[in-house]
Amino acid sequence: KNEVEQSPQNLTAQEGEFITINCSYSVGISALHWLQQHPGGGIVSLFMLSSGKKKHGRLIATINIQEKHSSLHITASHPRDSAVYICAVRPQGAQKLVFGQGTRLTINP
Amino acid sequence: GAGVSQSPRYKVAKRGQDVALRCDPISGHVSLFWYQQALGQGPEFLTYFQNEAQLDKSGLPSDRFFAERPEGSVSTLKIQRTQQEDSAVYLCASSLRRWRGAYNGETQYFGPGTRLLVL
């Protein structure tokens, strides 16, 4: 079983829909990252969380440390949000990130 | 300002050939990471440098993989006697480690990756 599991693996929605991507992990962590990867490879960091909730524009990320679970929400989704969204955790005491397999999001106009 | 750059962006190698992949981190970033991303998968950790010191190489899949960062800035990932299973995107990331204050982790800035195809 992977240390970081994301669901769903693929998600297709219509423009304007509210999107939720989930991430569960099995190890103690010092931080959790949500990343966005567009076709062609470039990875951009969206959020880094160690507790609570963060919001940036239409993106919201939450984390529940006790339940070892995080969610990424996108409000009023747009075709330009189409990308792979990756959850990654930083295990306690480590520098490296451990990644989930990613969620491929497609927003149709 | 310049981000993390990697070269080459694409590399096609014949099985058995040696390859060298370069990463230029953001200037002043202390930490440098190499990750391997197979098609359709999330990245997987290969190795980590703090300045010139390679502090973690637990993710290197075999002794054919070697990484160095001799002057604490540019890093090279070398793969000897490439095999088809080495085909992947190799990602480099850097971060600026803070030595004081609360430290729960830092944003890692990723390069565009090198797509390696071994035939």
Tab-separated table of C-alpha atoms in Angstrom:
chain	number	residue	atom	x	y	z
A	1	LYS	CA	0.000	0.000	0.000
A	2	ASN	CA	1.382	3.408	-0.941
A	3	GLU	CA	2.110	5.831	1.872
A	4	VAL	CA	0.076	8.501	0.040
A	5	GLU	CA	-3.194	7.649	-1.666
A	6	GLN	CA	-5.250	10.033	-3.772
A	7	SER	CA	-8.796	9.776	-4.996
A	8	PRO	CA	-10.152	9.885	-7.538
A	9	GLN	CA	-7.413	8.993	-10.009
A	10	ASN	CA	-9.328	10.694	-12.827
A	11	LEU	CA	-12.035	13.328	-12.636
A	12	THR	CA	-13.985	14.947	-15.455
A	13	ALA	CA	-16.391	17.785	-14.717
A	14	GLN	CA	-18.184	20.641	-16.407
A	15	GLU	CA	-17.070	24.217	-16.158
A	16	GLY	CA	-18.390	25.839	-12.998
A	17	GLU	CA	-18.595	22.680	-10.916
A	18	PHE	CA	-17.164	22.423	-7.398
A	19	ILE	CA	-14.228	19.995	-7.383
A	20	THR	CA	-12.848	17.943	-4.494
A	21	ILE	CA	-9.695	15.844	-4.596
A	22	ASN	CA	-8.803	13.737	-1.583
A	23	CYS	CA	-5.496	12.615	-0.135
A	24	SER	CA	-4.874	10.102	2.655
A	25	TYR	CA	-1.493	9.240	4.102
A	26	SER	CA	-0.210	6.666	6.554
A	27	VAL	CA	2.913	8.216	8.089
A	28	GLY	CA	3.557	11.018	10.548
A	29	ILE	CA	4.261	14.191	8.651
A	30	SER	CA	5.663	17.644	9.197
A	31	ALA	CA	3.888	19.121	6.156
A	32	LEU	CA	1.632	18.264	3.254
A	33	HIS	CA	1.916	19.829	-0.185
A	34	TRP	CA	-0.555	20.160	-3.004
A	35	LEU	CA	1.077	20.506	-6.414
A	36	GLN	CA	-0.203	21.118	-9.923
A	37	GLN	CA	1.385	19.550	-12.985
A	38	HIS	CA	0.472	20.615	-16.494
A	39	PRO	CA	1.161	18.548	-19.625
A	40	GLY	CA	4.829	18.939	-20.491
A	41	GLY	CA	5.939	18.334	-16.941
A	42	GLY	CA	6.146	21.627	-15.056
A	43	ILE	CA	5.183	21.254	-11.387
A	44	VAL	CA	3.937	24.227	-9.418
A	45	SER	CA	3.447	24.272	-5.675
A	46	LEU	CA	-0.087	25.326	-4.741
A	47	PHE	CA	-0.146	24.907	-0.976
A	48	MET	CA	1.937	23.736	1.925
A	49	LEU	CA	-0.082	22.794	5.003
A	50	SER	CA	0.698	21.561	8.460
A	51	SER	CA	-2.720	22.252	9.989
A	52	GLY	CA	-6.102	23.783	9.292
A	53	LYS	CA	-7.031	25.375	6.037
A	54	LYS	CA	-5.542	27.635	3.372
A	55	LYS	CA	-7.231	29.536	0.566
A	56	HIS	CA	-5.796	31.075	-2.570
A	57	GLY	CA	-8.248	32.456	-5.081
A	58	ARG	CA	-10.605	29.645	-6.080
A	59	LEU	CA	-8.454	26.988	-4.444
A	60	ILE	CA	-8.939	25.775	-0.880
A	61	ALA	CA	-6.859	23.148	0.896
A	62	THR	CA	-7.693	21.545	4.220
A	63	ILE	CA	-5.906	19.051	6.395
A	64	ASN	CA	-6.970	16.896	9.344
A	65	ILE	CA	-3.813	15.703	11.065
A	66	GLN	CA	-5.616	13.292	13.397
A	67	GLU	CA	-7.337	11.556	10.493
A	68	LYS	CA	-4.272	11.822	8.205
A	69	HIS	CA	-6.391	13.283	5.442
A	70	SER	CA	-6.334	16.353	3.226
A	71	SER	CA	-8.630	17.731	0.565
A	72	LEU	CA	-8.122	20.165	-2.279
A	73	HIS	CA	-11.200	22.046	-3.435
A	74	ILE	CA	-11.669	24.126	-6.559
A	75	THR	CA	-14.659	26.447	-6.712
A	76	ALA	CA	-16.174	27.641	-9.997
A	77	SER	CA	-13.905	25.317	-11.988
A	78	HIS	CA	-12.597	26.450	-15.358
A	79	PRO	CA	-11.038	24.575	-18.292
A	80	ARG	CA	-7.677	26.134	-17.450
A	81	ASP	CA	-7.789	24.201	-14.143
A	82	SER	CA	-7.324	21.014	-16.174
A	83	ALA	CA	-4.099	19.438	-14.935
A	84	VAL	CA	-2.766	16.670	-12.718
A	85	TYR	CA	-3.027	17.522	-9.028
A	86	ILE	CA	-0.518	15.798	-6.784
A	87	CYS	CA	-0.537	15.426	-3.024
A	88	ALA	CA	2.864	15.030	-1.383
A	89	VAL	CA	3.843	14.633	2.247
A	90	ARG	CA	7.030	15.402	4.078
A	91	PRO	CA	7.577	12.589	6.611
A	92	GLN	CA	8.638	13.713	10.066
A	93	GLY	CA	12.390	13.983	10.294
A	94	ALA	CA	12.882	13.801	6.525
A	95	GLN	CA	13.627	16.379	3.881
A	96	LYS	CA	12.223	14.444	0.937
A	97	LEU	CA	8.649	14.477	-0.301
A	98	VAL	CA	6.599	11.317	-0.765
A	99	PHE	CA	4.076	11.736	-3.562
A	100	GLY	CA	0.666	10.369	-4.357
A	101	GLN	CA	0.021	9.070	-7.839
A	102	GLY	CA	-1.859	12.226	-8.858
A	103	THR	CA	-5.408	13.030	-9.893
A	104	ARG	CA	-5.977	13.923	-13.518
A	105	LEU	CA	-8.627	16.652	-13.663
A	106	THR	CA	-10.368	17.607	-16.890
A	107	ILE	CA	-12.807	20.515	-16.931
A	108	ASN	CA	-14.947	20.678	-20.035
A	109	PRO	CA	-16.358	23.987	-21.265
B	1	GLY	CA	14.171	35.899	-11.564
B	2	ALA	CA	15.338	32.561	-12.889
B	3	GLY	CA	13.721	29.426	-11.606
B	4	VAL	CA	15.130	25.924	-11.548
B	5	SER	CA	16.440	24.915	-14.936
B	6	GLN	CA	17.295	21.484	-16.260
B	7	SER	CA	19.105	20.282	-19.330
B	8	PRO	CA	18.656	18.629	-21.656
B	9	ARG	CA	14.867	18.797	-21.749
B	10	TYR	CA	14.732	15.611	-23.814
B	11	LYS	CA	17.228	12.818	-24.150
B	12	VAL	CA	17.051	9.676	-26.238
B	13	ALA	CA	19.653	7.085	-25.369
B	14	LYS	CA	20.463	3.636	-26.660
B	15	ARG	CA	20.388	0.878	-24.086
B	16	GLY	CA	23.778	0.640	-22.453
B	17	GLN	CA	24.688	4.284	-23.050
B	18	ASP	CA	25.674	6.572	-20.183
B	19	VAL	CA	23.715	9.805	-19.691
B	20	ALA	CA	24.213	12.933	-17.600
B	21	LEU	CA	21.359	15.194	-16.571
B	22	ARG	CA	21.995	18.683	-15.268
B	23	CYS	CA	20.109	20.781	-12.749
B	24	ASP	CA	20.654	24.469	-12.036
B	25	PRO	CA	18.796	25.330	-8.825
B	26	ILE	CA	17.605	28.754	-7.815
B	27	SER	CA	20.592	30.810	-6.728
B	28	GLY	CA	21.183	30.580	-3.007
B	29	HIS	CA	18.995	27.534	-2.464
B	30	VAL	CA	20.669	25.171	-0.064
B	31	SER	CA	18.572	22.056	-0.629
B	32	LEU	CA	18.392	20.162	-3.916
B	33	PHE	CA	16.312	17.094	-4.695
B	34	TRP	CA	16.166	14.661	-7.599
B	35	TYR	CA	12.944	12.783	-8.349
B	36	GLN	CA	12.023	10.193	-10.981
B	37	GLN	CA	8.545	10.229	-12.509
B	38	ALA	CA	7.400	7.266	-14.563
B	39	LEU	CA	4.608	7.761	-17.072
B	40	GLY	CA	1.259	8.186	-15.328
B	41	GLN	CA	2.762	8.041	-11.849
B	42	GLY	CA	3.666	10.533	-9.173
B	43	PRO	CA	7.316	11.471	-8.716
B	44	GLU	CA	9.516	9.271	-6.550
B	45	PHE	CA	12.427	10.504	-4.481
B	46	LEU	CA	15.934	9.656	-5.658
B	47	THR	CA	18.392	11.734	-3.656
B	48	TYR	CA	18.844	14.920	-1.621
B	49	PHE	CA	21.712	17.381	-1.221
B	50	GLN	CA	22.252	20.036	1.383
B	51	ASN	CA	24.865	22.280	-0.185
B	52	GLU	CA	27.481	19.846	-1.532
B	53	ALA	CA	26.664	17.083	0.932
B	54	GLN	CA	24.541	14.212	-0.291
B	55	LEU	CA	22.526	13.537	2.846
B	56	ASP	CA	20.071	10.986	1.498
B	57	LYS	CA	20.505	8.703	-1.483
B	58	SER	CA	18.097	6.034	-0.353
B	59	GLY	CA	15.915	6.401	-3.452
B	60	LEU	CA	18.581	5.693	-6.039
B	61	PRO	CA	17.359	2.471	-7.677
B	62	SER	CA	20.734	0.919	-8.387
B	63	ASP	CA	24.456	1.566	-8.349
B	64	ARG	CA	24.130	2.679	-11.974
B	65	PHE	CA	22.677	5.940	-10.650
B	66	PHE	CA	25.056	8.538	-9.300
B	67	ALA	CA	24.474	12.174	-8.336
B	68	GLU	CA	26.840	14.942	-7.384
B	69	ARG	CA	26.788	18.610	-6.445
B	70	PRO	CA	30.468	19.389	-5.996
B	71	GLU	CA	30.241	23.136	-5.392
B	72	GLY	CA	26.860	23.227	-3.717
B	73	SER	CA	25.020	24.738	-6.675
B	74	VAL	CA	24.690	22.865	-9.986
B	75	SER	CA	23.937	19.158	-9.693
B	76	THR	CA	24.384	16.310	-12.148
B	77	LEU	CA	22.528	13.011	-12.136
B	78	LYS	CA	24.414	10.354	-14.030
B	79	ILE	CA	22.967	7.065	-15.175
B	80	GLN	CA	25.420	4.451	-16.378
B	81	ARG	CA	24.589	1.616	-18.769
B	82	THR	CA	21.014	2.833	-19.219
B	83	GLN	CA	18.190	0.303	-19.315
B	84	GLN	CA	14.712	0.640	-20.775
B	85	GLU	CA	13.208	0.809	-17.289
B	86	ASP	CA	15.176	4.015	-16.720
B	87	SER	CA	12.862	5.799	-19.164
B	88	ALA	CA	11.101	8.488	-17.145
B	89	VAL	CA	11.009	12.191	-16.457
B	90	TYR	CA	13.756	13.228	-14.056
B	91	LEU	CA	12.753	16.206	-11.957
B	92	CYS	CA	14.992	18.469	-9.947
B	93	ALA	CA	13.721	20.702	-7.154
B	94	SER	CA	15.374	23.181	-4.840
B	95	SER	CA	14.393	24.909	-1.638
B	96	LEU	CA	15.836	27.581	0.606
B	97	ARG	CA	16.329	26.061	4.022
B	98	ARG	CA	15.724	28.401	6.917
B	99	TRP	CA	18.025	27.841	9.828
B	100	ARG	CA	16.047	29.813	12.393
B	101	GLY	CA	12.497	29.981	13.558
B	102	ALA	CA	9.636	27.548	13.162
B	103	TYR	CA	10.317	25.065	10.455
B	104	ASN	CA	7.602	22.742	9.280
B	105	GLY	CA	8.874	22.344	5.778
B	106	GLU	CA	9.472	24.521	2.780
B	107	THR	CA	8.177	25.018	-0.694
B	108	GLN	CA	10.178	23.062	-3.227
B	109	TYR	CA	10.582	24.749	-6.594
B	110	PHE	CA	10.598	22.288	-9.454
B	111	GLY	CA	12.426	22.412	-12.733
B	112	PRO	CA	10.722	21.454	-16.014
B	113	GLY	CA	12.275	17.992	-15.945
B	114	THR	CA	14.351	15.965	-18.365
B	115	ARG	CA	12.387	13.375	-20.306
B	116	LEU	CA	14.646	10.365	-20.840
B	117	LEU	CA	13.767	7.674	-23.338
B	118	VAL	CA	15.974	4.591	-23.484
B	119	LEU	CA	15.580	2.535	-26.629
